[in-house]
PDB file of C-alpha atoms and ligand atoms in Angstrom:
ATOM      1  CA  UNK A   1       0.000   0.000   0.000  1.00 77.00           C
ATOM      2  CA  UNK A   2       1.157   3.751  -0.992  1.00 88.00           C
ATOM      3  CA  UNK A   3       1.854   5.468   2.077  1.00 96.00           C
ATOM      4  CA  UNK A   4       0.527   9.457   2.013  1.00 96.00           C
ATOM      5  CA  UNK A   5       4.302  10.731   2.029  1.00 96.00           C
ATOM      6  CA  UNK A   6       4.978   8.495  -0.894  1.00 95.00           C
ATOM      7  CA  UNK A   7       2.299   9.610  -2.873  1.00 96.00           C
ATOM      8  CA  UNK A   8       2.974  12.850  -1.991  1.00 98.00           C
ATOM      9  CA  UNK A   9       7.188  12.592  -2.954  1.00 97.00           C
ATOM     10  CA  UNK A  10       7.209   9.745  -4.861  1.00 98.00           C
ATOM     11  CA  UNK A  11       8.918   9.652  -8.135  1.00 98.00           C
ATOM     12  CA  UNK A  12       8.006   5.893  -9.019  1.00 98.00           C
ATOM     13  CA  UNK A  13       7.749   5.158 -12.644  1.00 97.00           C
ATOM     14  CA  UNK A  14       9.009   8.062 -13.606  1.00 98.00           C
ATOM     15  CA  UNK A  15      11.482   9.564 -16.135  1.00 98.00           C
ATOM     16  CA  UNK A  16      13.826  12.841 -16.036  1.00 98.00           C
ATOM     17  CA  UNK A  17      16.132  14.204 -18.140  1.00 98.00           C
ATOM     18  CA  UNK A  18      18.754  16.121 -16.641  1.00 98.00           C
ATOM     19  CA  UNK A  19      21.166  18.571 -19.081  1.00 98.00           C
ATOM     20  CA  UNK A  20      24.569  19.283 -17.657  1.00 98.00           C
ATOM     21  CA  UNK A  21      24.151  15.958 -15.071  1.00 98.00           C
ATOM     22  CA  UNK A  22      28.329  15.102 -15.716  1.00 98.00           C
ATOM     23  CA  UNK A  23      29.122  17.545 -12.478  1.00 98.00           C
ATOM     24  CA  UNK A  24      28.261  19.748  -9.308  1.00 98.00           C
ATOM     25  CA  UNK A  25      24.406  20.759  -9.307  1.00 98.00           C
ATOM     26  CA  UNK A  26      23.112  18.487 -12.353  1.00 98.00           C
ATOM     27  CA  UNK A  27      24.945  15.170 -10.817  1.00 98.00           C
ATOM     28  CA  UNK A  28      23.519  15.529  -7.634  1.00 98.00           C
ATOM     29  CA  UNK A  29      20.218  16.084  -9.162  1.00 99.00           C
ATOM     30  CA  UNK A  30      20.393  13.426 -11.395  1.00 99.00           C
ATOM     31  CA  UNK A  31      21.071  10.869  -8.113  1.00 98.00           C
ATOM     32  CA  UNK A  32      18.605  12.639  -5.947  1.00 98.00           C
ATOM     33  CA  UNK A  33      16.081  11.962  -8.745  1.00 98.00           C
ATOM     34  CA  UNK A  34      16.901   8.293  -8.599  1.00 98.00           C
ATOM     35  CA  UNK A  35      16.866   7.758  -4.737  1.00 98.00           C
ATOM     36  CA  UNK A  36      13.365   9.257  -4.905  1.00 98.00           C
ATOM     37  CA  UNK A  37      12.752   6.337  -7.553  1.00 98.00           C
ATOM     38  CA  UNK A  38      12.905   8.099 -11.022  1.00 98.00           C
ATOM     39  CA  UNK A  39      14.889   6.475 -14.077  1.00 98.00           C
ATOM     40  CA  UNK A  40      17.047   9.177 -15.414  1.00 98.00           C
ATOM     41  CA  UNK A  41      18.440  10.329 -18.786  1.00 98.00           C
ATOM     42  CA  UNK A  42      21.747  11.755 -18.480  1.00 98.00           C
ATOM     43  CA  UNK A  43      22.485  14.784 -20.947  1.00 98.00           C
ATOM     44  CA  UNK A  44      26.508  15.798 -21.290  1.00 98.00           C
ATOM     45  CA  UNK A  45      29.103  16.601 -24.007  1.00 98.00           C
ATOM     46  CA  UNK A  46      30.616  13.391 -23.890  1.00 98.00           C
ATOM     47  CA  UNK A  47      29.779   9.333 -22.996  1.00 98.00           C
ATOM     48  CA  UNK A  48      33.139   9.433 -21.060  1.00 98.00           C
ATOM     49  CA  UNK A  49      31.773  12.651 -18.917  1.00 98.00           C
ATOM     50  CA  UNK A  50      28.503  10.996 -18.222  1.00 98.00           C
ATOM     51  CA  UNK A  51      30.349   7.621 -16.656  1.00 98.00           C
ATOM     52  CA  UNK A  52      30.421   8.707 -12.740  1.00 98.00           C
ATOM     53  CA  UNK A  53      27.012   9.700 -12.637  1.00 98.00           C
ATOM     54  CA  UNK A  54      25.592   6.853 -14.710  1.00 98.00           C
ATOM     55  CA  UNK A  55      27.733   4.820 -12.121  1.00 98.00           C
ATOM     56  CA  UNK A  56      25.967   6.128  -9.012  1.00 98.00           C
ATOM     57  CA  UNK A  57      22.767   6.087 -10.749  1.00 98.00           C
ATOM     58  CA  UNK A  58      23.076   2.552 -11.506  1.00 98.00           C
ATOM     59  CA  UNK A  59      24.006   1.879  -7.910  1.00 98.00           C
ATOM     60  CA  UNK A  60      20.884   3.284  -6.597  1.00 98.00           C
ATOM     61  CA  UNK A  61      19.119   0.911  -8.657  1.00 98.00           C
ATOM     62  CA  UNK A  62      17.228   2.871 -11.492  1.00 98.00           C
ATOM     63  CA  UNK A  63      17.927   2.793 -14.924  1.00 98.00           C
ATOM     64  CA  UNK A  64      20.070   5.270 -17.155  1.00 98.00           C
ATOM     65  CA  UNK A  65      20.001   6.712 -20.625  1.00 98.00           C
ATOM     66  CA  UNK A  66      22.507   8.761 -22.500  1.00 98.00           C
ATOM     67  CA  UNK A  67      21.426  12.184 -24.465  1.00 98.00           C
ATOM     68  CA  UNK A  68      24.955  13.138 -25.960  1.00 98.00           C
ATOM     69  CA  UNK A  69      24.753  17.120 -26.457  1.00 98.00           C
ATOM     70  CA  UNK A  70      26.931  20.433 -26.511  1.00 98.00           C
ATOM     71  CA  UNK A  71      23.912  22.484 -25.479  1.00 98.00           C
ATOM     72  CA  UNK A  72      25.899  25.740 -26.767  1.00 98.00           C
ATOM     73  CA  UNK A  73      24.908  24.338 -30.565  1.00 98.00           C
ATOM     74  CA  UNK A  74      20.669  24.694 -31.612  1.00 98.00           C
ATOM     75  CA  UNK A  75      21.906  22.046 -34.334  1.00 98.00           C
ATOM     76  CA  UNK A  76      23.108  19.967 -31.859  1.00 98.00           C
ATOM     77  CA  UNK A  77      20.372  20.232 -29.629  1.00 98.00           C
ATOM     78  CA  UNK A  78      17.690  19.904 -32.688  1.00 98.00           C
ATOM     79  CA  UNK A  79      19.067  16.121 -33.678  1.00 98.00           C
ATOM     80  CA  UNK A  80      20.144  14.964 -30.410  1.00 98.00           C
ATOM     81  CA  UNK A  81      16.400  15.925 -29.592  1.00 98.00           C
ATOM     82  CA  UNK A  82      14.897  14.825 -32.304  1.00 97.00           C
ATOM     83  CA  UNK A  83      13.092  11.642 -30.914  1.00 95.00           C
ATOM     84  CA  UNK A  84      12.994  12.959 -27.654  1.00 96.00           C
ATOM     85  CA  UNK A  85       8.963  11.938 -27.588  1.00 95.00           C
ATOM     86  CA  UNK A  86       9.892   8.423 -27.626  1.00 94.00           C
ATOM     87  CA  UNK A  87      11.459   8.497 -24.499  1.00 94.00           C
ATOM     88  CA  UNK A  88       8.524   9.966 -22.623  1.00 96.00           C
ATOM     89  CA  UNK A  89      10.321  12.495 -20.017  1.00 98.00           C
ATOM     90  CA  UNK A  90       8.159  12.932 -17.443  1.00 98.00           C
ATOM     91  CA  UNK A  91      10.510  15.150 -15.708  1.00 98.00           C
ATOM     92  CA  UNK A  92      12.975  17.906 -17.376  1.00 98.00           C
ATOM     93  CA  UNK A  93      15.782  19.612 -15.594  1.00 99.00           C
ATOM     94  CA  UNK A  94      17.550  22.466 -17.456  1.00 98.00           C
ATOM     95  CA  UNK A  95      20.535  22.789 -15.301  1.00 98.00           C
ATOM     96  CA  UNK A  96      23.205  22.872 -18.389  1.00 98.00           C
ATOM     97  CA  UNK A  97      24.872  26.190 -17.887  1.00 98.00           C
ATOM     98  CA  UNK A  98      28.371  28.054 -17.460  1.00 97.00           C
ATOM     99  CA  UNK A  99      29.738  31.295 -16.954  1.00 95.00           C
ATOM    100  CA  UNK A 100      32.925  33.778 -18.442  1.00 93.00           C
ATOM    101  CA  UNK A 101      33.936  36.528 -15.846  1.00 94.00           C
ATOM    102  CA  UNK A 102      35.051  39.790 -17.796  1.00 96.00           C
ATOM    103  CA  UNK A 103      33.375  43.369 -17.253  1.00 98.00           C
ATOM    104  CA  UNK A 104      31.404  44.546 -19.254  1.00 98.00           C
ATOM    105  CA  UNK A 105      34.088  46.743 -21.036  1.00 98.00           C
ATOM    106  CA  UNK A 106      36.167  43.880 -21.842  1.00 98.00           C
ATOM    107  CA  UNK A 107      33.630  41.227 -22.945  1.00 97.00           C
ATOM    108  CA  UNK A 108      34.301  39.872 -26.243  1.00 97.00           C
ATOM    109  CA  UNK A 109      30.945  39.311 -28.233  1.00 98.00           C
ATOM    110  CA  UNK A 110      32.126  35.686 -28.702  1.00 97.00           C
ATOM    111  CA  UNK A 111      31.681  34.989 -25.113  1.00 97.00           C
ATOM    112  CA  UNK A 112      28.995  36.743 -24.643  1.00 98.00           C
ATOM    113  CA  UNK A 113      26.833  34.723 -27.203  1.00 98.00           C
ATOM    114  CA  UNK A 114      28.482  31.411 -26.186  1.00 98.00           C
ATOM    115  CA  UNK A 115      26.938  32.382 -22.718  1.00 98.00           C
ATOM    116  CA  UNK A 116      23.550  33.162 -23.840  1.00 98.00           C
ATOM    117  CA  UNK A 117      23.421  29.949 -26.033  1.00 98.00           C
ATOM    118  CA  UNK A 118      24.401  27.990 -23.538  1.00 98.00           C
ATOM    119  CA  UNK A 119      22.353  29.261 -20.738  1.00 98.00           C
ATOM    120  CA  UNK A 120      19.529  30.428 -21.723  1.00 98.00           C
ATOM    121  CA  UNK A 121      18.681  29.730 -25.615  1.00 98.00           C
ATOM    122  CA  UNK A 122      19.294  26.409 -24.862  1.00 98.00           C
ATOM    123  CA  UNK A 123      16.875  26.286 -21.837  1.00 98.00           C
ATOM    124  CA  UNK A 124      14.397  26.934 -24.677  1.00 98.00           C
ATOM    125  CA  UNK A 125      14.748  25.117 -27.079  1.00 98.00           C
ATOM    126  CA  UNK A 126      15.029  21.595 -24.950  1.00 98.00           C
ATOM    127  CA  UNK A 127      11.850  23.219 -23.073  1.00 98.00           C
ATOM    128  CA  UNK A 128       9.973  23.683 -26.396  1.00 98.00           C
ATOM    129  CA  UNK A 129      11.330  20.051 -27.788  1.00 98.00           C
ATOM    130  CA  UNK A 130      10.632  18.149 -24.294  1.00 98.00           C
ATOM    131  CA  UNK A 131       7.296  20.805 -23.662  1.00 98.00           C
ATOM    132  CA  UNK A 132       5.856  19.865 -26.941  1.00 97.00           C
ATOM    133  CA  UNK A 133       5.895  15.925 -26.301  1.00 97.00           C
ATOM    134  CA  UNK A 134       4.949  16.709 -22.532  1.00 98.00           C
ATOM    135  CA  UNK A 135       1.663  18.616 -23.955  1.00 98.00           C
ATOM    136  CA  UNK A 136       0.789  15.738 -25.841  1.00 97.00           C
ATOM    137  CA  UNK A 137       1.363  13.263 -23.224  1.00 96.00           C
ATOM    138  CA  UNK A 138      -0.549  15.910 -21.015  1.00 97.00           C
ATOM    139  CA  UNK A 139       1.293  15.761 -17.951  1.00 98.00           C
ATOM    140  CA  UNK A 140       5.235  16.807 -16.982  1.00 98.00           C
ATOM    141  CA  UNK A 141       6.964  19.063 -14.815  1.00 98.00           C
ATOM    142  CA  UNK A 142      10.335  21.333 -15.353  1.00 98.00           C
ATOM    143  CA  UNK A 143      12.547  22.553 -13.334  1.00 99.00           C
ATOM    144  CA  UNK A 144      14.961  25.364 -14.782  1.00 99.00           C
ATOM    145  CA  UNK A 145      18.347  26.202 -12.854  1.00 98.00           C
ATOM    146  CA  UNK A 146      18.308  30.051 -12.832  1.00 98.00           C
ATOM    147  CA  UNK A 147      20.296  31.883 -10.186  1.00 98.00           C
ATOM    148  CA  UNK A 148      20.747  34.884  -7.274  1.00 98.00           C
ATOM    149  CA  UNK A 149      21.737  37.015 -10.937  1.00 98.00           C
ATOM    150  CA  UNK A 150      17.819  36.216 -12.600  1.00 98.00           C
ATOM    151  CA  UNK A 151      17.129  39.166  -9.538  1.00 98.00           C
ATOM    152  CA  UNK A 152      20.182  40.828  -9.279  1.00 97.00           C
ATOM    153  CA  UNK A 153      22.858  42.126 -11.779  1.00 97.00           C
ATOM    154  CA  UNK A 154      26.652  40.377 -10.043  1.00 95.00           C
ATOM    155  CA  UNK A 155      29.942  41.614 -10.984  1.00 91.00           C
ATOM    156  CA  UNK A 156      32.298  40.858 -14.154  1.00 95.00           C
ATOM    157  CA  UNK A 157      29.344  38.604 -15.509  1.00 97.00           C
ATOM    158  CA  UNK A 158      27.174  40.448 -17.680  1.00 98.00           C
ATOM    159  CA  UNK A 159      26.734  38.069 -20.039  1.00 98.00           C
ATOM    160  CA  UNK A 160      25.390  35.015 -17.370  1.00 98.00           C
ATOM    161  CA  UNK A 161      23.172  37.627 -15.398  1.00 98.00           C
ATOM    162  CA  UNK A 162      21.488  38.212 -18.927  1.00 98.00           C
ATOM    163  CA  UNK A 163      21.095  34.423 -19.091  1.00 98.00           C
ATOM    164  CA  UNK A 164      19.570  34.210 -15.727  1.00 98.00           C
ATOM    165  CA  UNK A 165      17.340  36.763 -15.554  1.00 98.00           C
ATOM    166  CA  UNK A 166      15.850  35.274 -18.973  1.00 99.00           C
ATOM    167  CA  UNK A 167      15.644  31.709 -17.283  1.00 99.00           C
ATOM    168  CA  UNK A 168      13.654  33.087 -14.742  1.00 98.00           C
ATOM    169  CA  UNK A 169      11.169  34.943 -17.664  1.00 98.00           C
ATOM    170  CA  UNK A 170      11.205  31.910 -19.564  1.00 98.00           C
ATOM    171  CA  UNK A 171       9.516  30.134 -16.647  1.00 98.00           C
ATOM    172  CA  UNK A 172       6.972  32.057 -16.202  1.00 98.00           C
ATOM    173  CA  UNK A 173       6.318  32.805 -20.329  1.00 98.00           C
ATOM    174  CA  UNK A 174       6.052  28.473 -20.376  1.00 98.00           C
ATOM    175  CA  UNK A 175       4.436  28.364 -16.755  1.00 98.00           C
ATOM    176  CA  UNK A 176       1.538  30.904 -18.633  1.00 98.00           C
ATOM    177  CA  UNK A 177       0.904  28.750 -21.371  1.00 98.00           C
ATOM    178  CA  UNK A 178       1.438  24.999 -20.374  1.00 98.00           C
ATOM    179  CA  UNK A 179      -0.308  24.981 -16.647  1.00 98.00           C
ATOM    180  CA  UNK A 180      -3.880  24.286 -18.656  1.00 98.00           C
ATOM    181  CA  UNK A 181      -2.365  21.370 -20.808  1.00 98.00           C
ATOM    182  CA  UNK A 182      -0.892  19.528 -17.499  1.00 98.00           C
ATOM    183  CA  UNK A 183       2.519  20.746 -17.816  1.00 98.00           C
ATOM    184  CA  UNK A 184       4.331  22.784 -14.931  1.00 98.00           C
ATOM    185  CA  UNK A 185       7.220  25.459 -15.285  1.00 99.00           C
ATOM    186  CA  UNK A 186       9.232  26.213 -12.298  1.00 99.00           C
ATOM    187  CA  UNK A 187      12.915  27.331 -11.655  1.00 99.00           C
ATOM    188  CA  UNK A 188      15.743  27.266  -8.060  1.00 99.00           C
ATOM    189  CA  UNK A 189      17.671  30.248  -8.136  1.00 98.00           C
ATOM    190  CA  UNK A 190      21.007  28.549  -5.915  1.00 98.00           C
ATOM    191  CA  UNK A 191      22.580  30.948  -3.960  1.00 98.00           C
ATOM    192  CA  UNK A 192      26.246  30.153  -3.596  1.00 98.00           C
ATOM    193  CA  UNK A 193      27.419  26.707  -3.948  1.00 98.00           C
ATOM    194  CA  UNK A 194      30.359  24.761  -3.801  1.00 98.00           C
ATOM    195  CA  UNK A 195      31.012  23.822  -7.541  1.00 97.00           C
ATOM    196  CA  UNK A 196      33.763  24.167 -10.353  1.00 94.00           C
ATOM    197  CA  UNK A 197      31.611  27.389 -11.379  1.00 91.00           C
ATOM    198  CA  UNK A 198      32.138  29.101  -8.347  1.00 94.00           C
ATOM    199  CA  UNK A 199      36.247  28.005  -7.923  1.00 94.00           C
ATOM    200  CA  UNK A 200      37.338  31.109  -8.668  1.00 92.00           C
ATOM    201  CA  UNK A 201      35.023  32.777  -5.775  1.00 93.00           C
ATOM    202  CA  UNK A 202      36.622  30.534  -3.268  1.00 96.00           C
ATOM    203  CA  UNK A 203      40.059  30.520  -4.390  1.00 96.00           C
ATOM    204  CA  UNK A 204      39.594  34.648  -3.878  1.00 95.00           C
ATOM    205  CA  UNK A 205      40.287  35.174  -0.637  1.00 97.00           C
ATOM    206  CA  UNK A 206      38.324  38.765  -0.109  1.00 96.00           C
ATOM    207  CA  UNK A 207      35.888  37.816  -2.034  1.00 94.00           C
ATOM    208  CA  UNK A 208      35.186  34.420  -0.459  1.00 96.00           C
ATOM    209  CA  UNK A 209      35.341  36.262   2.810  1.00 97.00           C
ATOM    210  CA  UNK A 210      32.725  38.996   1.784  1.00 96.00           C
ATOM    211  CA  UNK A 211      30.108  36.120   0.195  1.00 96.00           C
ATOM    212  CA  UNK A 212      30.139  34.233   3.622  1.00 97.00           C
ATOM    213  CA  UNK A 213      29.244  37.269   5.278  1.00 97.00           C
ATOM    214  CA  UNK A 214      26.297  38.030   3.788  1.00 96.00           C
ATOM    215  CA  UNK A 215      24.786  34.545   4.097  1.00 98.00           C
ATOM    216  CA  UNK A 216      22.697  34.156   7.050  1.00 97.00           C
ATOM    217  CA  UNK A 217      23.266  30.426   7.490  1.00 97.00           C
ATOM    218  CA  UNK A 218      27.136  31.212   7.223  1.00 97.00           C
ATOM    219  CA  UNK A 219      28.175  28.271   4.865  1.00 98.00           C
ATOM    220  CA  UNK A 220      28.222  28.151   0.996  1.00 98.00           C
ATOM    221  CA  UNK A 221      26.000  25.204  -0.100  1.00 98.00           C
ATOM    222  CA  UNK A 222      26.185  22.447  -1.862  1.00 98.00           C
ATOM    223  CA  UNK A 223      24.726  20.250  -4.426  1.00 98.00           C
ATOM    224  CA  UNK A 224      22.535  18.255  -2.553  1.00 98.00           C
ATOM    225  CA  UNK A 225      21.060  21.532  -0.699  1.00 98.00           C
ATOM    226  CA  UNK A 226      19.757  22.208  -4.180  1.00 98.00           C
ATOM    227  CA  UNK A 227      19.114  18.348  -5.635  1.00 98.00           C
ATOM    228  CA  UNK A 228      16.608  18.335  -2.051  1.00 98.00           C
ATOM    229  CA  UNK A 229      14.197  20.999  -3.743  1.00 98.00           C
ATOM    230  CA  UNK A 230      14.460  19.889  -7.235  1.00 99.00           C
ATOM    231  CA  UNK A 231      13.070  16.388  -5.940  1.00 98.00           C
ATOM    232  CA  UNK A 232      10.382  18.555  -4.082  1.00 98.00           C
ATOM    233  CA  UNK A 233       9.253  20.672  -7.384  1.00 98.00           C
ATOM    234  CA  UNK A 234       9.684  17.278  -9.412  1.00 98.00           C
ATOM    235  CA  UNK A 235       7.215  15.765  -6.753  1.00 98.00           C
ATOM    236  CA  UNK A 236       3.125  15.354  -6.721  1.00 98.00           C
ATOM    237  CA  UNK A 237       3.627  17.416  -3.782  1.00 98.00           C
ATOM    238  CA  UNK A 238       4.383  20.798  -6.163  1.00 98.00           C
ATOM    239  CA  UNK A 239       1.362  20.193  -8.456  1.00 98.00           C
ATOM    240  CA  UNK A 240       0.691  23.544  -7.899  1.00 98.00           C
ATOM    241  CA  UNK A 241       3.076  25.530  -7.706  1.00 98.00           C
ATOM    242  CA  UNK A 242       3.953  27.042 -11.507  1.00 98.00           C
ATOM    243  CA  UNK A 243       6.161  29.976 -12.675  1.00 98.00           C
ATOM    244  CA  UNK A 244       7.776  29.940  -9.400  1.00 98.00           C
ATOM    245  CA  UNK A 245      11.702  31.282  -9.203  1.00 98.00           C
ATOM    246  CA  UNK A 246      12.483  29.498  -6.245  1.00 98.00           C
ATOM    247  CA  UNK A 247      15.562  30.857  -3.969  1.00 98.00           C
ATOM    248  CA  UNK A 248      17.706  28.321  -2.521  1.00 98.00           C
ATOM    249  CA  UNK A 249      20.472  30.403  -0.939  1.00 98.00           C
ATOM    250  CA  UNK A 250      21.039  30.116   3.141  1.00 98.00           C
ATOM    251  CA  UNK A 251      18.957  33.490   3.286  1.00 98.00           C
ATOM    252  CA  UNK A 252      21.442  35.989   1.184  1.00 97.00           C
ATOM    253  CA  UNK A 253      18.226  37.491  -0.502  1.00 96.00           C
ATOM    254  CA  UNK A 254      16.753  38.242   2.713  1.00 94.00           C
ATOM    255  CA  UNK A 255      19.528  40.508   3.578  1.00 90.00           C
TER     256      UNK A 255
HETATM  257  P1  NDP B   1      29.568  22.954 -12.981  1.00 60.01           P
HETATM  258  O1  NDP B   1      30.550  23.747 -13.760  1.00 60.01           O
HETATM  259  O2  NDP B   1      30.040  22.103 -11.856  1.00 60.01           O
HETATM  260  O3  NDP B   1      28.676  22.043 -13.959  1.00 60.01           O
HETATM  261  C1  NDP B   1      28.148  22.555 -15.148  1.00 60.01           C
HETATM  262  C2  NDP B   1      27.488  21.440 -15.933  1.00 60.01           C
HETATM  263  O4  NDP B   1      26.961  21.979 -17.162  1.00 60.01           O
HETATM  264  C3  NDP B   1      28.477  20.355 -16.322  1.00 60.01           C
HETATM  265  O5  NDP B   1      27.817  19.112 -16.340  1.00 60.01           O
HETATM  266  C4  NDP B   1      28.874  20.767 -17.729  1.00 60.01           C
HETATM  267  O6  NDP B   1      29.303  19.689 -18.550  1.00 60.01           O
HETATM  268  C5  NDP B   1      27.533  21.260 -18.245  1.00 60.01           C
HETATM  269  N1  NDP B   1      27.725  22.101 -19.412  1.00 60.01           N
HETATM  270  C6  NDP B   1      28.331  23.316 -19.489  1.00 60.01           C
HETATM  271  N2  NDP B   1      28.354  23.725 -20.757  1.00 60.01           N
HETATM  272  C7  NDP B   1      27.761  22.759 -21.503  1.00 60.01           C
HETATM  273  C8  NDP B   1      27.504  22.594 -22.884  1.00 60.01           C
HETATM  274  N3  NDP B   1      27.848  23.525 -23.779  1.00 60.01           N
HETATM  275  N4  NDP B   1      26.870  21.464 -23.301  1.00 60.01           N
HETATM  276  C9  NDP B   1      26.517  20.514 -22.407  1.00 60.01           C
HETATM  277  N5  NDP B   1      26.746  20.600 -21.094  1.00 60.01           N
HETATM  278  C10 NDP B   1      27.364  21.714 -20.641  1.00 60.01           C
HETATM  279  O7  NDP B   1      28.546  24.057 -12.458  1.00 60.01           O
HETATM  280  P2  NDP B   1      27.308  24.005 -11.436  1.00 60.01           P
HETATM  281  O8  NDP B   1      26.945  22.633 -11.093  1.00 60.01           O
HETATM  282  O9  NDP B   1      27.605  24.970 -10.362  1.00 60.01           O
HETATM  283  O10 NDP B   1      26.188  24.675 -12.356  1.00 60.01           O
HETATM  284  C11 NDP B   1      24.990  24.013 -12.719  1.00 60.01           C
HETATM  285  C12 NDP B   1      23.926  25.058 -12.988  1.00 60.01           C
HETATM  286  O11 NDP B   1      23.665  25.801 -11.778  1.00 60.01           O
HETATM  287  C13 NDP B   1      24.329  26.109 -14.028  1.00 60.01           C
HETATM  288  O12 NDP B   1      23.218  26.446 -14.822  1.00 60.01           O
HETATM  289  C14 NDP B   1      24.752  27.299 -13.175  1.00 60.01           C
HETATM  290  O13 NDP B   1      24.633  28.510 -13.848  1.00 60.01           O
HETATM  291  C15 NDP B   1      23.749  27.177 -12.047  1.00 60.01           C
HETATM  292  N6  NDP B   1      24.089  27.899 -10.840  1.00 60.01           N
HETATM  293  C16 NDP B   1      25.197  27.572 -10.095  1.00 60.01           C
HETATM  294  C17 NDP B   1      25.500  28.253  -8.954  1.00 60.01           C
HETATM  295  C18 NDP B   1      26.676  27.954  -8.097  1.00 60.01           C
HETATM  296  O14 NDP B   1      26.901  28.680  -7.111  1.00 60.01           O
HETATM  297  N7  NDP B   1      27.437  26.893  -8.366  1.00 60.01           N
HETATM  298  C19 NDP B   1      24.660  29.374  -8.497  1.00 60.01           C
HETATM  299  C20 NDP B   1      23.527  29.638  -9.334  1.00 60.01           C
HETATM  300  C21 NDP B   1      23.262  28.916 -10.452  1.00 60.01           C
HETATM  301  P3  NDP B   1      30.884  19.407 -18.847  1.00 60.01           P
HETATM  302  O15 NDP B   1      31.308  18.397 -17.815  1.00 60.01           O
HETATM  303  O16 NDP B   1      30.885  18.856 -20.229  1.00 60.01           O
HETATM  304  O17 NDP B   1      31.616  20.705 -18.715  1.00 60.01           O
END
């Protein structure tokens, strides 16, 4: 018999595809997904990339597929998506994403449009490609990874706070139009966490010093602080919640 909490949290029978799952935030996603009894489809650059998490994922017991993808290409995404409706993804996690620190003065336009394919046109165009076979199956949930810079504007990374704060419209453009057909839109913005795209914070010891200060619970976070909630919005237990930015950061936006 179903207990209430696991009807509630449950991800039985499930799938989810989770982009950028090779590392930090999307691994610990991907496994958290599994434990709460999803199979999982594992998007990366390369097979080799993929292996750890496919690994761990195996070890919990569910089952793994393999989405090979540079996310920073829309002709890569279009054929490595192109049967994506006969995998029937219950669950879609745009958490692919990376960052160039430069100011603004200095940016080269190169970067900057690697950054916005990468971050944010990407988030669309798996959205629209996993949205469209979500609509028909009329049910699915996704989760986008935006960030603290969807709100607020950071420092050296104009081009990734333009990426974030159109994550964070994105959600609640797709949340408007795909809460009648069954399908839910929602987004974490992470506060700081402890992952190769935050290195450079840590290793800066002013910097590092300054971040901690303004963070209520006084630690950075981790992974699994954020792989909790995505289970959560992933869950029955979110059914309605839709277009929601939700801030995962030890309390830094409260300050
Ligand atoms: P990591 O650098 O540890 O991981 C990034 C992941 O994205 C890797 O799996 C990487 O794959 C993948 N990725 C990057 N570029 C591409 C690409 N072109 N094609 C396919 N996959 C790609 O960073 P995080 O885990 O910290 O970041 C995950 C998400 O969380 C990002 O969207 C980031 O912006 C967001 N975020 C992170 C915060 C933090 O404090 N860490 C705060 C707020 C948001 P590969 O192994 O091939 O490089």
């Amino acid at each position: 018999m179903t207990s209430w909490l696991e009807s509630q949290f449950s991800l039985n029978g499930k799938k989810a595809l989770v982009t950028g799952s090779s590392k930090g935030i999307g691994a610990a996603i991907a496994q958290a997904l599994a434990h709460a009894g999803a199979d999982i489809v594992l998007v990366g650059r390369t097979k080799e990339s993929l292996e750890a998490t496919k690994s761990a994922i195996v070890n919990i017991g569910r089952k793994v597929e393999l989405v090979l993808c540079d996310v920073s290409s829309p002709d890569a995404i279009k054929e490595a998506f192109a049967g994506i409706a006969d995998l029937k993804v219950d669950i879609l996690i745009n958490n692919a994403g990376s960052i160039s620190r430069a100011p603004a003065a200095e940016t080269e336009m190169q970067d900057w449009n690697r950054i916005i394919d990468t971050n944010l046109n990407s988030v669309f165009q798996i959205s629209q490609a996993c949205g469209r076979a979500m609509i028909v199956q009329g049910s699915g949930t996704i989760v986008n990874i935006a960030s603290l810079l969807s709100f607020q504007g950071g420092i050296n990374v104009p081009a990734y706070t333009a990426s974030k704060h159109g994550v964070a419209g994105i959600t609640k453009a797709l949340a408007n139009e795909w809460g009648s057909r069954g399908v839910t839109v929602n987004a974490i913005a992470p506060g700081y966490i402890s992952t190769d795209n935050t290195a450079a914070l840590r290793a800066d010891v002013d910097r590092n010093a300054s971040i901690l200060a303004r963070i209520p619970i006084g630690r950075w976070g981790n992974p699994e602080d954020i792989a909790a909630v995505a289970v959560f919005l992933a869950s029955p237990a979110a059914r309605y919640i839709n277009g929601e930015v939700l801030t995962v950061d030890g309390g830094w936006m409260g300050r």
